[in-house]
CSV table of C-alpha atoms in Angstrom, one decimal:
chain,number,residue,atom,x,y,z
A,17,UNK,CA,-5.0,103.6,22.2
A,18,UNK,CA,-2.8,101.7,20.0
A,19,UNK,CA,0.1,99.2,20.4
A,20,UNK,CA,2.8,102.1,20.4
A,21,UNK,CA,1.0,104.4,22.7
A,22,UNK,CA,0.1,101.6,25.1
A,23,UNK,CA,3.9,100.7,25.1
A,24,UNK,CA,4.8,104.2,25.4
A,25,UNK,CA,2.5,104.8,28.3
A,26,UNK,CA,4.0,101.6,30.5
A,27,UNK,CA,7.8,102.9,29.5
A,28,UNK,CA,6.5,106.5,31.4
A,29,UNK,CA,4.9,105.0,34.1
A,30,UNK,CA,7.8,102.3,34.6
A,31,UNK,CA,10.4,105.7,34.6
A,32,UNK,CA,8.4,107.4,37.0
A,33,UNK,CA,8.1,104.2,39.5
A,34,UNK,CA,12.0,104.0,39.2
A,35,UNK,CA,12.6,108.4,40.3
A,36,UNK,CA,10.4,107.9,43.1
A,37,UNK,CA,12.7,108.7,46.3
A,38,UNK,CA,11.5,106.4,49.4
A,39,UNK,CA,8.2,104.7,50.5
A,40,UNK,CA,5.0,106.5,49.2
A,41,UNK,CA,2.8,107.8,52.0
A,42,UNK,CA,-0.8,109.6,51.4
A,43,UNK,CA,-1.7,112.0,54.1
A,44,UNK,CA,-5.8,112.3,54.2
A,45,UNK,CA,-7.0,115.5,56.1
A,46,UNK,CA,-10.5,115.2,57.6
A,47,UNK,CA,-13.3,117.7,55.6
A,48,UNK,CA,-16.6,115.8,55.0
A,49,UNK,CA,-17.8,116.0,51.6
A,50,UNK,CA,-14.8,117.9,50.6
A,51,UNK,CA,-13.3,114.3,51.1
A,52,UNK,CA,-13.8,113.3,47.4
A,53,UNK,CA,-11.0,115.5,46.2
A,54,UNK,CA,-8.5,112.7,47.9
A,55,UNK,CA,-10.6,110.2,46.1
A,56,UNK,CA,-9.6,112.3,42.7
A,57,UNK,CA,-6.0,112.2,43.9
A,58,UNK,CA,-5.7,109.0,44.6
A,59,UNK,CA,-7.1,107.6,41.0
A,60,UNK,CA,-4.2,109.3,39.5
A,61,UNK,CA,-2.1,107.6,41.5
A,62,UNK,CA,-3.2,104.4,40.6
A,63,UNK,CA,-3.5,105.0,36.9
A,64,UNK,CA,-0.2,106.4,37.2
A,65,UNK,CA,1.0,102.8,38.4
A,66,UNK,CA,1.9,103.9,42.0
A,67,UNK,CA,0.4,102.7,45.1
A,68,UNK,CA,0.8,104.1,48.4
A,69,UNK,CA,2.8,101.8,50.9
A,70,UNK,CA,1.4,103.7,54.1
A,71,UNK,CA,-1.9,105.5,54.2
A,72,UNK,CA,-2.4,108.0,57.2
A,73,UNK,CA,-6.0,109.7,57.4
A,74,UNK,CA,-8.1,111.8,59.9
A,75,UNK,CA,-12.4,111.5,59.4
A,76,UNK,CA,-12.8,111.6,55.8
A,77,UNK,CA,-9.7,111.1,55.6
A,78,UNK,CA,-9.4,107.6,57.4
A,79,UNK,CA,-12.3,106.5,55.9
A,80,UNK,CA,-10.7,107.0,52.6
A,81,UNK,CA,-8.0,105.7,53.4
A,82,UNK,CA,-9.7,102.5,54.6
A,83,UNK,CA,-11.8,101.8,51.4
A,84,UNK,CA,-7.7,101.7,49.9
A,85,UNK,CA,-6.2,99.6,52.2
A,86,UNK,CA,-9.2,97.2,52.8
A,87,UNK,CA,-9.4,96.6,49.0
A,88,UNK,CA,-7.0,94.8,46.5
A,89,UNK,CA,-5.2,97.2,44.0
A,90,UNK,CA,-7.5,96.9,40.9
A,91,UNK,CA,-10.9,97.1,43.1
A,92,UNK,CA,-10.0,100.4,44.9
A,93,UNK,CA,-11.1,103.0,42.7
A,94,UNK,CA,-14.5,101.1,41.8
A,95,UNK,CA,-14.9,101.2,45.9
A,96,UNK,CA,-14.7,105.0,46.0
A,97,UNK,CA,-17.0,105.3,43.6
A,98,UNK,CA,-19.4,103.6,45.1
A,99,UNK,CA,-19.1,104.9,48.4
A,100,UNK,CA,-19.3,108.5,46.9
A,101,UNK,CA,-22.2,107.0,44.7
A,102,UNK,CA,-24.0,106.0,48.0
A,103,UNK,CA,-22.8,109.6,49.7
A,104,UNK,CA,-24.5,111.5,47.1
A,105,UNK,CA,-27.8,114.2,48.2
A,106,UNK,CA,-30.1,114.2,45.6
A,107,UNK,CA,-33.2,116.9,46.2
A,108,UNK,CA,-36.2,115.7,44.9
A,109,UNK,CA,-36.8,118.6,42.8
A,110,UNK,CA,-34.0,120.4,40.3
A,111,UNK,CA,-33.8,124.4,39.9
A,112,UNK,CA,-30.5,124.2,38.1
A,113,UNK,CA,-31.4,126.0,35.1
A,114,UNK,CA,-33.5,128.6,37.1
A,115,UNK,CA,-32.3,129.2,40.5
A,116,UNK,CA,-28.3,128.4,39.9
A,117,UNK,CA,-27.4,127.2,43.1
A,118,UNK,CA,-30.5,126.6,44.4
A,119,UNK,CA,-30.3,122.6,44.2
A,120,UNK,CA,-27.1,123.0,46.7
A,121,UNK,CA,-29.3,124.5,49.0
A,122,UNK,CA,-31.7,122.1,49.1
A,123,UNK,CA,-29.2,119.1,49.0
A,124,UNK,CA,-27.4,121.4,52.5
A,125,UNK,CA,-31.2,121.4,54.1
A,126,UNK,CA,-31.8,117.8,52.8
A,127,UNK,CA,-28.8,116.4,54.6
A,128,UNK,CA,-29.2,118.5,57.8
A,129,UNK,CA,-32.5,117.2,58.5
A,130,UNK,CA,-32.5,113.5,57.1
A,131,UNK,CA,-29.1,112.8,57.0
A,132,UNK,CA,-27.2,110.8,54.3
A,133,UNK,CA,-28.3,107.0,53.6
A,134,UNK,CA,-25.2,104.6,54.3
A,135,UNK,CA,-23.5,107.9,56.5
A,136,UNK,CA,-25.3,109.2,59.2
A,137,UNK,CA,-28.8,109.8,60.1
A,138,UNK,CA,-31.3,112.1,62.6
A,139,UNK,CA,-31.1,110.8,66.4
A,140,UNK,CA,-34.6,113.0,67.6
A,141,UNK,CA,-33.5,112.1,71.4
A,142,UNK,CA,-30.8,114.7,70.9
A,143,UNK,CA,-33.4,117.4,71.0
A,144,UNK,CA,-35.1,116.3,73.8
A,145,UNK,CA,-32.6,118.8,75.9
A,146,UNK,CA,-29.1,119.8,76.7
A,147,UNK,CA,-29.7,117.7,79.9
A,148,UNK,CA,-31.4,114.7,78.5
A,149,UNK,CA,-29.4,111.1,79.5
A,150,UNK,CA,-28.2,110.3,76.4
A,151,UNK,CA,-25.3,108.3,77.4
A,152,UNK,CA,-22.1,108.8,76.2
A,153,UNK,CA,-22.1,106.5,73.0
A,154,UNK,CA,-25.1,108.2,71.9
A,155,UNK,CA,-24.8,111.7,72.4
A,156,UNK,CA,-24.9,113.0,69.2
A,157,UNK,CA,-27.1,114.9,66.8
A,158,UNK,CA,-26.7,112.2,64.4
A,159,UNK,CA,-26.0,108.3,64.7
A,160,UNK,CA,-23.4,106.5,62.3
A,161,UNK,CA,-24.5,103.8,62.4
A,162,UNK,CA,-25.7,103.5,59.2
A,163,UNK,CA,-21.8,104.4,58.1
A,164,UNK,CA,-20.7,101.5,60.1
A,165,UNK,CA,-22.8,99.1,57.9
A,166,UNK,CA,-21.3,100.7,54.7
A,167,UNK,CA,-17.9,100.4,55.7
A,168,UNK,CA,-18.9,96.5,57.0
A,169,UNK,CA,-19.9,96.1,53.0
A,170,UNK,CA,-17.3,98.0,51.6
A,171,UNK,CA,-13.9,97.1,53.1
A,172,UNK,CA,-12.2,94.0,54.1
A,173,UNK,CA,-10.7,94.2,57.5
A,174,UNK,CA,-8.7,91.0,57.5
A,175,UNK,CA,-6.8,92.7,54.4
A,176,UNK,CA,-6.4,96.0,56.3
A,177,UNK,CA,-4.6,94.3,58.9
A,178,UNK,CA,-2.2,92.5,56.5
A,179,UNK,CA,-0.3,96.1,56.4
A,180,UNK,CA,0.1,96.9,52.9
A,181,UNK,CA,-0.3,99.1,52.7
A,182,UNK,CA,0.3,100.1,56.0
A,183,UNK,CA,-2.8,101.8,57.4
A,184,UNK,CA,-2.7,104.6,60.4
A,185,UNK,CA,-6.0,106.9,61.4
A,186,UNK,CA,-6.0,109.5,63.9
A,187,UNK,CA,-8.3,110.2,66.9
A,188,UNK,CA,-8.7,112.1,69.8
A,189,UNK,CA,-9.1,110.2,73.3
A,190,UNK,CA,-12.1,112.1,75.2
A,191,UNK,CA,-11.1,112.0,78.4
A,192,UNK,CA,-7.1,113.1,78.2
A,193,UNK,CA,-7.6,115.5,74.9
A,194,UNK,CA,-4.3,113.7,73.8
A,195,UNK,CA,-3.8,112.8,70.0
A,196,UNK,CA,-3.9,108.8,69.2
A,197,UNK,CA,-3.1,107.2,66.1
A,198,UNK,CA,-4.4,103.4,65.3
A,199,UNK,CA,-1.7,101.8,63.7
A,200,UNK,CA,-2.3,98.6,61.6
A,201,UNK,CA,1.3,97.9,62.2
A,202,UNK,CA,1.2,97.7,65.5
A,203,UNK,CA,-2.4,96.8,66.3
A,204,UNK,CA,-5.7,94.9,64.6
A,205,UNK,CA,-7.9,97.8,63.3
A,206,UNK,CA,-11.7,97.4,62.5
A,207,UNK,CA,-14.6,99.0,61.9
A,208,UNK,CA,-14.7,101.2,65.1
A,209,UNK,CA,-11.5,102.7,64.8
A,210,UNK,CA,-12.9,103.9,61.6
A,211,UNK,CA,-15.9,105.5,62.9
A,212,UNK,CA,-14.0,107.3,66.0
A,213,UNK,CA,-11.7,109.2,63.6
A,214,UNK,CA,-14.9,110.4,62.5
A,215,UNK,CA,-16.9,111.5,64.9
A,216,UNK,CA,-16.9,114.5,65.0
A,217,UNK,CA,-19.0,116.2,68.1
A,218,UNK,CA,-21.2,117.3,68.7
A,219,UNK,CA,-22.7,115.8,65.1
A,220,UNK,CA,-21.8,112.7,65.9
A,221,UNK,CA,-21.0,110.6,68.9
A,222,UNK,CA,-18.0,109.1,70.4
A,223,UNK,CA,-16.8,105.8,69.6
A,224,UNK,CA,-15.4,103.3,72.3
A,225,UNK,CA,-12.5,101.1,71.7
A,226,UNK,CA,-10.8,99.3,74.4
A,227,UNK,CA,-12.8,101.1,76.7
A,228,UNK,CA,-12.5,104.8,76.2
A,229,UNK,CA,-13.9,107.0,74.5
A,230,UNK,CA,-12.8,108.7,70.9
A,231,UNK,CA,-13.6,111.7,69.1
A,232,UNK,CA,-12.5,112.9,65.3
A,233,UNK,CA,-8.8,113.2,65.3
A,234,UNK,CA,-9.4,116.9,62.9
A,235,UNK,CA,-10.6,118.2,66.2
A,236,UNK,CA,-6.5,118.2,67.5
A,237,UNK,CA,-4.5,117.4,64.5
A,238,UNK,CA,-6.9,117.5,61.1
A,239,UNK,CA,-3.4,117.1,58.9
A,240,UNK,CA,-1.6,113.8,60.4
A,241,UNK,CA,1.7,114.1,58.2
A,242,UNK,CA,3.3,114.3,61.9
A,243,UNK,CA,3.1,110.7,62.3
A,244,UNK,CA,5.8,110.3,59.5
A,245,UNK,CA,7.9,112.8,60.8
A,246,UNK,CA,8.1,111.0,64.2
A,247,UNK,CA,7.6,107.7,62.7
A,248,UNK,CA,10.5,105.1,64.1
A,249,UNK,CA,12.3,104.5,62.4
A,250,UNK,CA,12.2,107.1,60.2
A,251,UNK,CA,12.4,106.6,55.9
A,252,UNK,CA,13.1,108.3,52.9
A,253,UNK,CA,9.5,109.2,51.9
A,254,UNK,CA,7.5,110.6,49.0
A,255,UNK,CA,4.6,112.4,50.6
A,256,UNK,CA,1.4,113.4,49.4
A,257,UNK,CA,-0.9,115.5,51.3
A,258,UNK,CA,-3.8,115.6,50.5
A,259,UNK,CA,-5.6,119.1,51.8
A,260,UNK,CA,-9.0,120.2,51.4
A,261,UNK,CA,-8.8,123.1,53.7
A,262,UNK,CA,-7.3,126.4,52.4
A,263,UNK,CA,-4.6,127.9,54.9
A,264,UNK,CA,-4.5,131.1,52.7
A,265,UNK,CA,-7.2,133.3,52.0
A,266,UNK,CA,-9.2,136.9,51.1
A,267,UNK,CA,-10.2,139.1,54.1
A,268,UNK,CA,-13.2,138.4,54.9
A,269,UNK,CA,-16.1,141.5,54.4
A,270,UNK,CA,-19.4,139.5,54.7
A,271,UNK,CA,-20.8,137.3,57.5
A,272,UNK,CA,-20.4,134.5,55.1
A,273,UNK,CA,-17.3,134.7,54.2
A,274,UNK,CA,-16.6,135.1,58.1
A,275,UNK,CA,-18.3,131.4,58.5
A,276,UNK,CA,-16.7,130.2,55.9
A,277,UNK,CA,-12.7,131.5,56.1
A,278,UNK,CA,-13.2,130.6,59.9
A,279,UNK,CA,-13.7,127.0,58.9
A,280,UNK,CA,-10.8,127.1,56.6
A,281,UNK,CA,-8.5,128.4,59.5
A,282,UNK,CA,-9.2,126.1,61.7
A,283,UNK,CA,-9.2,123.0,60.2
A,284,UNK,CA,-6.0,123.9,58.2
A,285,UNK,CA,-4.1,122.7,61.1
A,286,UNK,CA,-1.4,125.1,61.2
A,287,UNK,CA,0.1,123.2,58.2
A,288,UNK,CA,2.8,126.1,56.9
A,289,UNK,CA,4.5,126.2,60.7
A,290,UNK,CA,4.4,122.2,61.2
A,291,UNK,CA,6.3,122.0,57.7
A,292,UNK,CA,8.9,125.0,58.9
A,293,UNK,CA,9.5,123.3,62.1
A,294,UNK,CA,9.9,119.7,60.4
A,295,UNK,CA,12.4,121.4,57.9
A,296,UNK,CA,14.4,123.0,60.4
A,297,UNK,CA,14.4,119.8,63.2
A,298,UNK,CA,15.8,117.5,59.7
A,299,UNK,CA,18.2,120.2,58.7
A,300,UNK,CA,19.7,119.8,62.3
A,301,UNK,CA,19.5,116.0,62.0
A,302,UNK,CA,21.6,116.3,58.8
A,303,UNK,CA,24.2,118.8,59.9
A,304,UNK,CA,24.5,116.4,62.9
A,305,UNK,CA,25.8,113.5,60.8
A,306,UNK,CA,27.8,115.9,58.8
A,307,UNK,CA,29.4,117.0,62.1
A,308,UNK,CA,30.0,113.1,63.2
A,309,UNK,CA,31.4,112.0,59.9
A,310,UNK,CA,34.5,115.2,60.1
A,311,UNK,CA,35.5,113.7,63.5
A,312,UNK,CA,38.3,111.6,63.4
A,313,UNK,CA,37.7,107.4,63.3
A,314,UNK,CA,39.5,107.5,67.0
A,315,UNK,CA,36.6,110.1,68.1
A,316,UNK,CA,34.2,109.0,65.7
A,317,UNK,CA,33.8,105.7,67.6
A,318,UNK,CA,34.0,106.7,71.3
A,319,UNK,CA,30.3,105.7,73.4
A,320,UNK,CA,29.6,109.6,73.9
A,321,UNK,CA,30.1,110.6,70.3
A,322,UNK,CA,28.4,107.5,68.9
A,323,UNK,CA,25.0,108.5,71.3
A,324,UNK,CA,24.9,112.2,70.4
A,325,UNK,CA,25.5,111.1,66.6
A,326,UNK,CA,22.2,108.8,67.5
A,327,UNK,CA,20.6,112.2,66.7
A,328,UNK,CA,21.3,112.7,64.0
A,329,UNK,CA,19.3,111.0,60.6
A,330,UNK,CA,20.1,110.9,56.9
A,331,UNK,CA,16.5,110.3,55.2
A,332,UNK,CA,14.8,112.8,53.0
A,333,UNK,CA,11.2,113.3,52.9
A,334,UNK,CA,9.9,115.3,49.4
A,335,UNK,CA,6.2,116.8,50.7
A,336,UNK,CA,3.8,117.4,47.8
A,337,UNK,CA,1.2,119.4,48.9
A,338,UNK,CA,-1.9,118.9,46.9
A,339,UNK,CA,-5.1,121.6,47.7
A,340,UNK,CA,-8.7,121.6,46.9
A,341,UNK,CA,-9.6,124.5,45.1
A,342,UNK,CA,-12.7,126.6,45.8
A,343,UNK,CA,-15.9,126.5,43.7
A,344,UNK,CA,-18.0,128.7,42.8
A,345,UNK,CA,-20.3,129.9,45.7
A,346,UNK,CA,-19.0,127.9,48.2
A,347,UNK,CA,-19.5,128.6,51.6
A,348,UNK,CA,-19.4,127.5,54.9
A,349,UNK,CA,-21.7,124.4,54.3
A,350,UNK,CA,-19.5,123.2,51.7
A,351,UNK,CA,-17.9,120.0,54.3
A,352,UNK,CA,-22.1,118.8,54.1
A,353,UNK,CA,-22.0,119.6,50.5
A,354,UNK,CA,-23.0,116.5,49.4
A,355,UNK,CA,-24.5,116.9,46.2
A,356,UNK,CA,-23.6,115.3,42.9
A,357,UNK,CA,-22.0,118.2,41.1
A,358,UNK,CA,-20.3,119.2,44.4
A,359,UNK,CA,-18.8,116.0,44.8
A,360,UNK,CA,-18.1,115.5,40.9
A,361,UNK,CA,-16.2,118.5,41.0
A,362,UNK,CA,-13.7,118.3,43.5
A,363,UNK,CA,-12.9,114.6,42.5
A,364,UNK,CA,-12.3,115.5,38.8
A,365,UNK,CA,-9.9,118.7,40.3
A,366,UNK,CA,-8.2,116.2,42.6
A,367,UNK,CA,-7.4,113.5,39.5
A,368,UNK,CA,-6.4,116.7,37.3
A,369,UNK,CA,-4.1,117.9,40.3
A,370,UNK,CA,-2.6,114.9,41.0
A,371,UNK,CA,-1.6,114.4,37.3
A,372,UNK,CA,-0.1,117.3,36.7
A,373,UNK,CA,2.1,117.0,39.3
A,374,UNK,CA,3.2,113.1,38.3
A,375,UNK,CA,4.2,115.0,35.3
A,376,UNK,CA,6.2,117.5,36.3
A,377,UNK,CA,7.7,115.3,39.4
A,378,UNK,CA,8.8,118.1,41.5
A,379,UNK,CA,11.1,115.1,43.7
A,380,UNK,CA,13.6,115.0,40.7
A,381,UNK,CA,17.3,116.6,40.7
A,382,UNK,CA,19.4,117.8,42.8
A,383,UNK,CA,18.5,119.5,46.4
A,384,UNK,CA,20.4,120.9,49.1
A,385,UNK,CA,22.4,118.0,50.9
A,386,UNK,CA,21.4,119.5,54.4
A,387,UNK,CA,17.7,119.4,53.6
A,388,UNK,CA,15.8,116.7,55.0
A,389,UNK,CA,12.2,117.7,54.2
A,390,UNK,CA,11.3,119.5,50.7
A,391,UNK,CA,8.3,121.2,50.6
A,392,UNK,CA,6.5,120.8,47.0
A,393,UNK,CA,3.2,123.1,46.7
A,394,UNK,CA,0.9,123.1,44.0
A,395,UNK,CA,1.8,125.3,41.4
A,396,UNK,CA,-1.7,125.5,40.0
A,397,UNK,CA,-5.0,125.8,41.2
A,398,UNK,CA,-8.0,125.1,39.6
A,399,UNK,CA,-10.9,127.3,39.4
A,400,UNK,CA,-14.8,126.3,39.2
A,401,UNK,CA,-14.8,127.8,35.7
A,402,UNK,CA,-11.8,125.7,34.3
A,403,UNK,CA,-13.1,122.5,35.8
């Protein structure tokens, strides 16, 4: 690139900096291997010049979202990398050019019985029956152990807990079923709060912090944008969320496709109807302070009218919904697909997503006054063939 283009290319990313409308939040769903699409996302982010100022993520998701925040800027994408490098399922033997899709397989029956190096590997006392006393730290078909090492090499704690960005990760108390988010704002986070918004059961087994017990936060809320809808106080936000689980889809005709559109329902958390019911509780918000600011300064200021115009709140949050797109012959395995073209693929779509929405920059002009939360979708998804 030359002098011009190089100049050229900081004047675009210094104008888009400037129309961004609040703080920049990235909202990390939980998926498994799907997971590297956010990776995608967030290295057009950073080549783009912006950086998140909160990070919110559930499994994956937090994990993600903790190789960001426990990194400085210019070492973060390098630290993706080579946590996906160490991620990757390799079968011994390739049957690419003969068998197409063949090599998935065996990377699916590779991981199921050995496990991932650096992730997650075999714990043979899980089979020795339903009944066996594993205790409740270790009952799980897997152990993470070997994840908790990774993340111990691979993010710096103390720099997570110096809240910038700010750092939030969800998970799902064991005993009360109730929805807990580990804020770095308000609390230290390590390694273990980590690992509990990943454990997914029965895979993997509960993590303890402070003396109870956590599961994956997916399992109750697998999209976590509501902790910047209840967030207090409340901001004018840019928000990206990042999904890997399609909400929409094909009725199913095959087994498979049962399998594998069940997995997508589920873990698409209900996303549509959250969004609805966030636009409608911020359109009240706003006609609220519409309402208070008609009254007269005589009723206007009076203790009841000042409490019930406490309801109401003027910030804006633009949602950008960014979506993994399907490959080709995916199925319900694909959240342990964890080989190389697998993961190569849906990073690549995330980076081409995420730039083609920086250029179009759906937050720009002019929106309803009385709309507090503006819903952006991706207007284009990419297909296995064009990737």
């Amino acid at each position: 690139m030359n002098t011009v283009q190089d100049n050229q290319a900081s004047q675009n990313i210094g104008s888009l900096a400037r129309t961004l409308p609040g703080q920049v939040v990235l909202v990390l769903q939980g998926g498994g291997a799907l997971g590297s699409y956010q990776a995608g996302v967030y290295q057009a982010l950073h080549e783009a010049g912006i950086e998140p100022d909160w990070i919110i993520g559930t499994s994956i998701g937090a994990i993600n979202a903790s190789l960001i925040a426990g990194n400085v800027p210019q070492n973060r994408v390098s630290r993706l990398q080579e946590f996906w490098k160490r991620m990757e399922q390799n079968p011994i033997w390739s049957f690419r050019d003969v068998f197409p899709g063949f090599n998935e397989k065996l990377s699916y029956w590779s991981t199921v019985t050995s496990g991932i190096p650096g992730f997650f590997r075999p714990n043979p006392l899980a089979h020795a029956g339903n009944d066996y006393p594993l205790g409740a730290e270790r009952a799980g078909y897997y152990s993470t152990e070997p994840l908790e090492q990774t993340l111990t090499e691979l993010v710096d704690f103390d720099l997570v807990n110096k809240c910038s960005p700010r750092l939030t990760v969800g998970a799902a108390h064991v005993r009360t079923s109730e929805m807990r988010y580990f804020d770095s704002r308000d609390c230290e986070l390590g390694v273990k709060h980590i690992m509990a918004s990943g454990a997914l059961p029965p895979a993997f087994p509960a993590v303890r912090i402070d003396g109870e017990l956590y599961w994956d936060g997916g399992i109750l809320s697998n999209t976590p944008t509501e902790a910047v809808f209840d967030d207090n106080p409340r901001k004018n936000s840019l928000i990206f969320a990042v999904h890997m689980w399609n909400p929409s889809g094909a009725e199913p005709t095959t087994m498979a496709e049962v399998l594998n559109r069940h997995k997508d329902v589920q873990y698409s958390s209900r996303i549509a109807s959250h969004i609805a019911r966030q636009q409608q509780a911020h359109r009240l918000r706003h006609v609220i302070g519409q309402l208070a600011a008609r009254l007269p300064a005589s009723e206007r200021n009076s203790d009841a009218v000042k409490e019930l115009a406490g309801y109401g709140c003027p910030t804006r949050m633009h949602v950008v919904r960014l979506l993994a797109p399907q490959l080709d012959r995916e199925n319900h395995t694909k959240d342990i697909d964890f080989s190389p073209s697998g993961i190569g693929q849906r990073w690549d779509a995330g980076y081409a997503h995420t730039r083609a929405v920086l250029d179009r920059s759906p937050w720009t002009g002019e929106f309803d006054p009385l709309s507090g939360v503006i819903l952006h979708e991706q207007m284009e998804v990419m297909s296995a063939a064009a990737e």
